Coordinates of C-alpha atoms and ligand atoms in Angstrom, one line a residue:
M20 CA 0.0 0.0 0.0
S21 CA 1.0 3.7 -0.6
D22 CA 2.9 5.4 2.2
P23 CA 2.2 9.0 2.5
A24 CA 5.3 9.8 4.3
S25 CA 7.4 8.4 1.5
G26 CA 5.5 10.3 -1.1
E27 CA 6.4 13.6 -2.6
A28 CA 5.6 16.5 -0.4
G29 CA 2.7 17.4 -2.8
T30 CA -0.7 18.3 -1.6
E31 CA -3.6 16.6 -3.3
K32 CA -1.9 13.4 -3.7
D33 CA -1.1 13.1 0.0
T34 CA -4.5 14.0 1.2
R35 CA -6.0 11.1 -1.0
T36 CA -3.3 8.7 0.2
E37 CA -4.0 9.4 3.8
Q38 CA -7.7 9.0 3.3
D39 CA -7.0 5.7 1.6
T40 CA -4.7 4.8 4.5
L41 CA -7.4 5.3 7.0
T42 CA -10.0 3.1 5.3
D43 CA -7.3 0.6 4.5
V44 CA -6.0 0.3 7.9
Q45 CA -9.4 0.0 9.5
A46 CA -10.2 -2.9 7.1
K47 CA -6.9 -4.5 8.0
I48 CA -7.6 -4.3 11.7
L49 CA -11.1 -5.8 11.2
A50 CA -9.5 -8.7 9.3
C51 CA -7.1 -9.6 12.1
E52 CA -8.1 -13.0 13.6
D53 CA -5.8 -13.0 16.6
L54 CA -4.0 -10.6 19.0
D55 CA -0.6 -11.2 17.4
G56 CA -1.8 -10.1 14.1
L57 CA -3.5 -7.1 15.6
K58 CA -0.2 -6.0 17.3
A59 CA 1.6 -6.2 14.1
V60 CA -0.8 -3.8 12.3
E61 CA -0.8 -1.6 15.3
R62 CA 3.0 -1.4 15.2
Q63 CA 3.0 -0.8 11.5
Y64 CA 0.8 2.3 11.8
I65 CA 1.4 3.8 15.3
G66 CA 4.6 2.2 16.3
K67 CA 7.9 4.1 16.8
Q68 CA 8.9 3.7 13.2
G69 CA 5.2 3.5 12.0
V70 CA 3.4 5.4 9.3
V71 CA 2.2 8.1 11.7
A72 CA 5.6 8.6 13.2
R73 CA 7.1 9.0 9.7
L74 CA 4.5 11.4 8.7
L75 CA 5.2 13.6 11.6
A76 CA 8.9 13.4 11.0
S77 CA 8.5 14.6 7.5
I78 CA 6.4 17.6 8.5
S79 CA 9.2 20.0 7.8
D80 CA 9.2 18.9 4.2
Y81 CA 5.7 20.6 3.8
P82 CA 5.3 24.2 3.1
P83 CA 4.8 26.1 6.4
E84 CA 1.1 26.9 5.8
E85 CA 0.2 23.2 5.4
R86 CA 2.1 21.8 8.4
R87 CA -0.5 22.5 10.8
D88 CA -2.9 20.6 8.7
V89 CA -0.6 17.6 8.1
G90 CA -0.1 17.4 11.9
K91 CA -3.7 17.4 12.5
R92 CA -4.3 14.5 10.0
A93 CA -1.5 12.6 11.4
N94 CA -3.3 12.7 14.8
V95 CA -6.7 11.8 13.3
L96 CA -5.1 8.8 11.7
K97 CA -3.3 7.8 15.0
Q98 CA -6.6 8.1 17.0
A99 CA -8.6 6.2 14.4
V100 CA -6.1 3.4 14.5
Q101 CA -6.0 3.3 18.4
E102 CA -9.8 3.3 18.4
A103 CA -10.0 0.4 15.8
V104 CA -7.5 -1.6 17.5
R105 CA -9.1 -1.3 20.9
S106 CA -12.5 -2.3 19.6
R107 CA -11.0 -5.2 17.7
Q108 CA -9.2 -6.4 20.8
H109 CA -12.5 -6.5 22.7
A110 CA -14.2 -8.4 19.9
L111 CA -11.5 -10.9 19.8
A112 CA -11.5 -11.4 23.6
D113 CA -15.3 -11.9 23.5
A114 CA -15.0 -14.3 20.6
Q115 CA -12.5 -16.3 22.5
V116 CA -14.6 -16.5 25.6
A117 CA -17.5 -17.6 23.6
A118 CA -15.5 -20.2 21.9
E119 CA -14.3 -21.6 25.2
R120 CA -17.9 -21.6 26.4
R121 CA -18.8 -23.8 23.4
G122 CA -16.0 -26.2 24.3
E123 CA -13.8 -25.2 21.4
G124 CA -10.1 -25.2 22.0
F125 CA -10.5 -28.0 24.5
D126 CA -8.0 -30.7 23.9
P127 CA -9.0 -33.9 25.6
S128 CA -5.6 -35.5 25.1
L129 CA -3.9 -33.0 27.4
P130 CA -3.0 -34.4 30.8
P131 CA -5.2 -33.1 33.5
P132 CA -3.8 -30.4 36.0
R133 CA -2.2 -32.4 38.8
P134 CA -4.4 -32.1 42.0
R135 CA -2.5 -30.9 45.0
R136 CA -2.6 -33.4 47.6
G137 CA -3.4 -32.3 51.1
S138 CA -1.8 -33.7 54.2
L139 CA -2.7 -33.8 57.9
H140 CA -1.6 -31.0 60.0
P141 CA 1.3 -32.0 62.3
L142 CA -0.8 -31.3 65.4
T143 CA -3.6 -33.6 64.0
Q144 CA -1.0 -36.2 63.4
V145 CA 0.4 -36.1 66.9
T146 CA -3.2 -36.0 68.3
R147 CA -4.2 -39.0 66.5
E148 CA -1.2 -41.0 67.5
L149 CA -1.6 -40.2 71.1
E150 CA -5.3 -40.9 71.0
D151 CA -4.4 -44.4 69.5
L152 CA -1.8 -44.9 72.2
F153 CA -4.0 -44.0 75.1
Q154 CA -7.1 -45.9 73.7
S155 CA -4.8 -49.0 73.6
M156 CA -4.3 -48.5 77.2
G157 CA -8.0 -48.2 78.0
Y158 CA -8.4 -44.5 78.0
R159 CA -11.5 -42.8 76.5
V160 CA -11.0 -39.7 74.2
L161 CA -13.3 -36.9 75.4
D162 CA -14.0 -33.5 74.1
G163 CA -15.2 -30.3 75.8
P164 CA -16.4 -26.8 75.0
E165 CA -13.8 -24.2 74.0
I166 CA -16.0 -21.5 75.8
E167 CA -16.3 -22.5 79.4
T168 CA -17.9 -21.2 82.5
D169 CA -15.9 -19.7 85.2
Y170 CA -17.0 -22.6 87.2
Y171 CA -15.4 -25.3 85.1
N172 CA -12.4 -23.4 84.1
F173 CA -11.5 -22.2 87.6
E174 CA -13.8 -22.6 90.5
A175 CA -14.4 -26.4 90.3
L176 CA -10.6 -26.9 89.8
N177 CA -9.9 -25.3 93.1
I178 CA -8.9 -21.9 91.7
H179 CA -11.2 -19.6 93.6
A180 CA -12.1 -16.1 92.6
D181 CA -9.3 -14.4 94.5
H182 CA -6.7 -17.1 93.7
P183 CA -3.4 -15.7 92.4
A184 CA -3.2 -18.6 89.9
R185 CA -5.9 -16.8 87.9
D186 CA -3.5 -14.1 87.0
S187 CA -1.1 -16.5 85.4
H188 CA -3.9 -17.8 83.1
D189 CA -4.2 -14.5 81.1
T190 CA -7.9 -15.2 80.4
F191 CA -9.9 -14.0 77.4
F192 CA -13.3 -13.1 78.9
C193 CA -16.4 -13.3 76.7
E194 CA -18.6 -10.3 76.6
G195 CA -21.1 -10.1 79.4
D196 CA -20.6 -10.4 83.2
G197 CA -17.3 -12.3 82.8
H198 CA -18.8 -15.6 83.7
L199 CA -17.9 -17.1 80.3
V200 CA -14.3 -17.5 79.3
M201 CA -12.2 -18.9 76.4
R202 CA -10.9 -22.0 78.3
T203 CA -7.3 -21.5 79.4
H204 CA -6.5 -25.1 79.7
T205 CA -8.2 -28.5 79.0
S206 CA -8.4 -29.2 82.7
P207 CA -12.2 -28.1 82.9
V208 CA -12.9 -31.4 81.0
Q209 CA -11.7 -33.2 84.1
I210 CA -14.7 -31.9 86.0
R211 CA -17.0 -32.8 83.1
A212 CA -15.5 -36.3 83.0
L213 CA -16.1 -36.7 86.7
E214 CA -19.7 -35.5 86.5
N215 CA -20.6 -37.7 83.6
L216 CA -18.6 -40.9 84.0
E217 CA -18.5 -43.6 86.7
P218 CA -15.2 -44.2 88.3
P219 CA -12.8 -45.9 87.9
L220 CA -12.1 -43.9 84.7
R221 CA -9.2 -43.0 82.3
V222 CA -9.7 -40.2 79.8
V223 CA -7.6 -38.0 77.7
V224 CA -8.9 -34.7 76.2
P225 CA -7.1 -33.2 73.3
G226 CA -8.0 -29.6 72.4
K227 CA -7.4 -26.0 71.8
V228 CA -6.9 -23.5 74.6
F229 CA -6.4 -19.8 74.7
R230 CA -4.4 -17.3 76.6
H231 CA -4.5 -13.5 76.4
E232 CA -0.8 -12.7 76.1
S233 CA 1.5 -11.2 73.6
T234 CA 2.8 -13.6 71.1
D235 CA 6.4 -14.5 70.4
A236 CA 8.3 -17.6 69.1
S237 CA 7.3 -19.7 72.1
H238 CA 3.8 -18.2 72.9
D239 CA 0.7 -18.0 70.9
H240 CA -2.8 -16.9 72.0
T241 CA -4.1 -20.3 70.8
F242 CA -2.4 -23.6 71.4
H243 CA -3.1 -27.3 71.9
Q244 CA -3.0 -29.4 75.1
M245 CA -3.9 -33.0 75.9
E246 CA -5.4 -33.5 79.3
G247 CA -5.1 -36.8 80.9
L248 CA -7.1 -37.9 84.0
V249 CA -7.1 -41.3 85.7
V250 CA -9.4 -42.0 88.7
D251 CA -9.3 -45.2 90.7
R252 CA -8.9 -46.6 94.1
D253 CA -5.3 -46.5 95.7
I254 CA -3.7 -44.2 93.0
S255 CA -0.1 -43.3 93.8
V256 CA 2.7 -41.2 92.1
A257 CA 4.2 -44.6 90.9
H258 CA 1.0 -44.9 88.7
L259 CA 1.6 -41.5 87.3
V260 CA 5.2 -42.0 86.6
G261 CA 4.5 -45.3 85.0
A262 CA 1.9 -43.9 82.7
M263 CA 4.2 -41.0 81.7
K264 CA 6.9 -43.5 80.8
T265 CA 4.6 -45.4 78.6
L266 CA 3.5 -42.1 77.0
L267 CA 7.2 -41.3 76.3
R268 CA 7.9 -44.6 74.8
G269 CA 4.9 -44.0 72.4
I270 CA 6.2 -40.5 71.4
F271 CA 9.9 -41.2 71.1
D272 CA 9.9 -44.9 70.6
R273 CA 12.2 -45.8 73.4
D274 CA 12.5 -45.7 77.2
L275 CA 13.6 -42.4 78.6
E276 CA 14.5 -41.7 82.2
V277 CA 12.2 -39.2 83.9
R278 CA 12.4 -36.9 86.9
L279 CA 9.9 -35.0 88.9
R280 CA 10.3 -31.5 90.3
P281 CA 7.8 -29.9 92.4
G282 CA 5.3 -27.8 90.5
Y283 CA 2.3 -25.8 91.8
F284 CA -1.2 -26.2 90.2
P285 CA -4.3 -25.7 92.6
F286 CA -6.0 -28.8 91.2
V287 CA -3.3 -31.3 92.1
E288 CA -1.5 -32.2 95.4
P289 CA 1.2 -33.0 95.2
G290 CA 1.9 -31.3 91.8
F291 CA 5.0 -31.9 89.7
E292 CA 6.9 -30.8 86.5
L293 CA 7.9 -33.9 84.8
D294 CA 11.1 -33.9 82.8
A295 CA 12.5 -36.5 80.5
R296 CA 16.0 -37.2 79.4
C297 CA 16.7 -35.4 76.2
P298 CA 15.8 -37.8 73.3
F299 CA 18.1 -35.8 70.9
C300 CA 21.5 -35.8 72.4
E301 CA 23.9 -37.6 74.8
E302 CA 25.8 -34.5 76.2
G303 CA 23.6 -31.6 75.7
C304 CA 22.1 -29.8 72.7
R305 CA 20.1 -26.8 71.6
V306 CA 16.8 -28.5 72.4
C307 CA 17.5 -29.3 76.0
K308 CA 19.6 -26.1 76.3
R309 CA 22.5 -28.2 77.4
T310 CA 20.7 -29.5 80.5
R311 CA 20.2 -33.0 79.1
W312 CA 16.6 -32.8 80.4
I313 CA 13.5 -31.6 78.5
E314 CA 10.6 -30.1 80.4
L315 CA 7.7 -32.4 79.3
L316 CA 4.6 -31.8 81.2
P317 CA 3.0 -30.7 84.4
C318 CA 1.1 -33.3 86.4
G319 CA 0.1 -34.4 89.9
L320 CA -2.3 -36.3 92.0
V321 CA -5.9 -35.0 91.7
H322 CA -6.7 -32.6 94.6
P323 CA -9.4 -33.8 97.0
N324 CA -11.4 -30.7 96.3
V325 CA -11.5 -31.5 92.6
L326 CA -12.8 -35.0 93.4
R327 CA -15.4 -33.4 95.5
S328 CA -16.4 -31.0 92.8
G329 CA -17.0 -34.0 90.5
G330 CA -19.1 -35.6 93.2
L331 CA -16.6 -38.2 94.4
D332 CA -15.5 -39.1 97.9
P333 CA -11.7 -38.5 98.2
D334 CA -11.5 -41.1 101.0
V335 CA -12.6 -43.6 98.5
W336 CA -11.2 -42.3 95.1
G337 CA -7.8 -41.0 94.0
G338 CA -6.4 -40.0 90.8
F339 CA -3.6 -38.5 88.7
A340 CA -3.8 -35.8 86.0
F341 CA -1.4 -34.4 83.5
G342 CA -1.5 -31.6 80.9
L343 CA 0.6 -32.4 77.8
G344 CA 1.4 -29.5 75.6
L345 CA 0.8 -30.8 72.1
S346 CA 2.0 -27.7 70.3
R347 CA 5.3 -28.0 72.2
L348 CA 5.5 -31.6 71.4
V349 CA 5.1 -31.0 67.7
M350 CA 7.8 -28.4 67.8
L351 CA 10.1 -30.8 69.6
R352 CA 9.5 -33.5 67.2
H353 CA 9.9 -31.5 64.0
G354 CA 12.6 -29.0 65.2
I355 CA 10.2 -26.1 64.7
D356 CA 11.5 -22.9 66.1
D357 CA 8.4 -20.7 66.3
V358 CA 5.1 -21.8 67.6
R359 CA 3.2 -19.3 65.5
H360 CA 4.0 -21.5 62.3
L361 CA 1.6 -24.1 63.7
L362 CA -1.6 -22.0 63.3
G363 CA -0.3 -19.4 60.8
G364 CA -1.9 -21.1 57.8
D365 CA 1.0 -20.8 55.5
V366 CA 0.7 -23.6 52.9
R367 CA 4.5 -23.5 52.4
F368 CA 4.9 -24.6 56.0
L369 CA 2.2 -27.1 56.0
E370 CA 3.1 -28.8 52.8
Q371 CA 6.3 -30.1 54.6
F372 CA 4.3 -32.6 56.7
Ligands
LIG18 N1 -3.9 -27.3 83.3 C1 -2.5 -26.9 83.6 C2 -2.1 -25.7 82.7 O1 -2.5 -25.7 81.6 C3 -1.6 -28.1 83.3 C4 -1.9 -29.2 84.2 C5 -2.8 -30.3 83.9 C6 -1.2 -29.4 85.5 C7 -3.0 -31.3 84.8 C8 -1.4 -30.4 86.3 C9 -2.3 -31.4 85.9 O2 -1.3 -24.9 83.1

């Protein structure tokens, strides 16, 4: 086709050519069947080296009184091309969507997109393993509400209204008169178990608990515990230690030495912190902070007042209880250095399990 910019700087001839060019380019654009073709035509006319650019560059070849007019025509051409390209783009996109809707362009021989396989959350894995372990020892797995009354979370557990232990529980109070709380531990289910089951009984209670405290690598406002409660006649600390050793064997697959340090919890007496030999080293490591002991769980013999809250006679019945930190256990097992990863919901973290 003729190119006005390459023509002689005559008058009539150029006008005609530009007019031709405009009709011509519009036809060309309409004939484009795909975006690549459209881009090429666009480049040819309004690209850096395109027809319009060359026309403008040659403007000084025109007599001064015509230059203004030539410039105007160049802009008209440019706008017309832009407009035509834009509307053709829309038309092509619409046509493509319509074709896809009709099922065209579907190649049944292509392999399907590979489904992403999910996996169990490491907390769920540990919870299920421990549930199996305890069930094999005759424990029942119980559940309890995450929103508790003050009575179950504190009062019935021998933590009375003015008890200093309440401060350490950093409680989230529900709206209202403060009588409903987000449970700060799984221990309230001890009371529910005592109320609902006949002794002797053995139960474990895995679940979420909540603390109103600022978060850091070792604290989250939401974490997981597994409560354990055994009630029978003549329960002693030896039963507690025996059960904890079995628990350790289940978790770490071998026998680990344990030790008891005194620990204070109003709902047990005596109360302990149970430590286990570090399963990861012989002579001290990062996990055990070079002490060769890892702090495993708080535990103790059930306080007579707790048995009474549950309607049992402490002269007849005794028991032991423990509170295993499931979140901490998962961190130990997988070498996770920040508890906030557990409930952060980042797929890149979760995909590793
Ligand atoms: N409920 C206690 C806590 O979360 C842990 C615990 C459970 C202690 C059972 C002793 C016996 O702090």
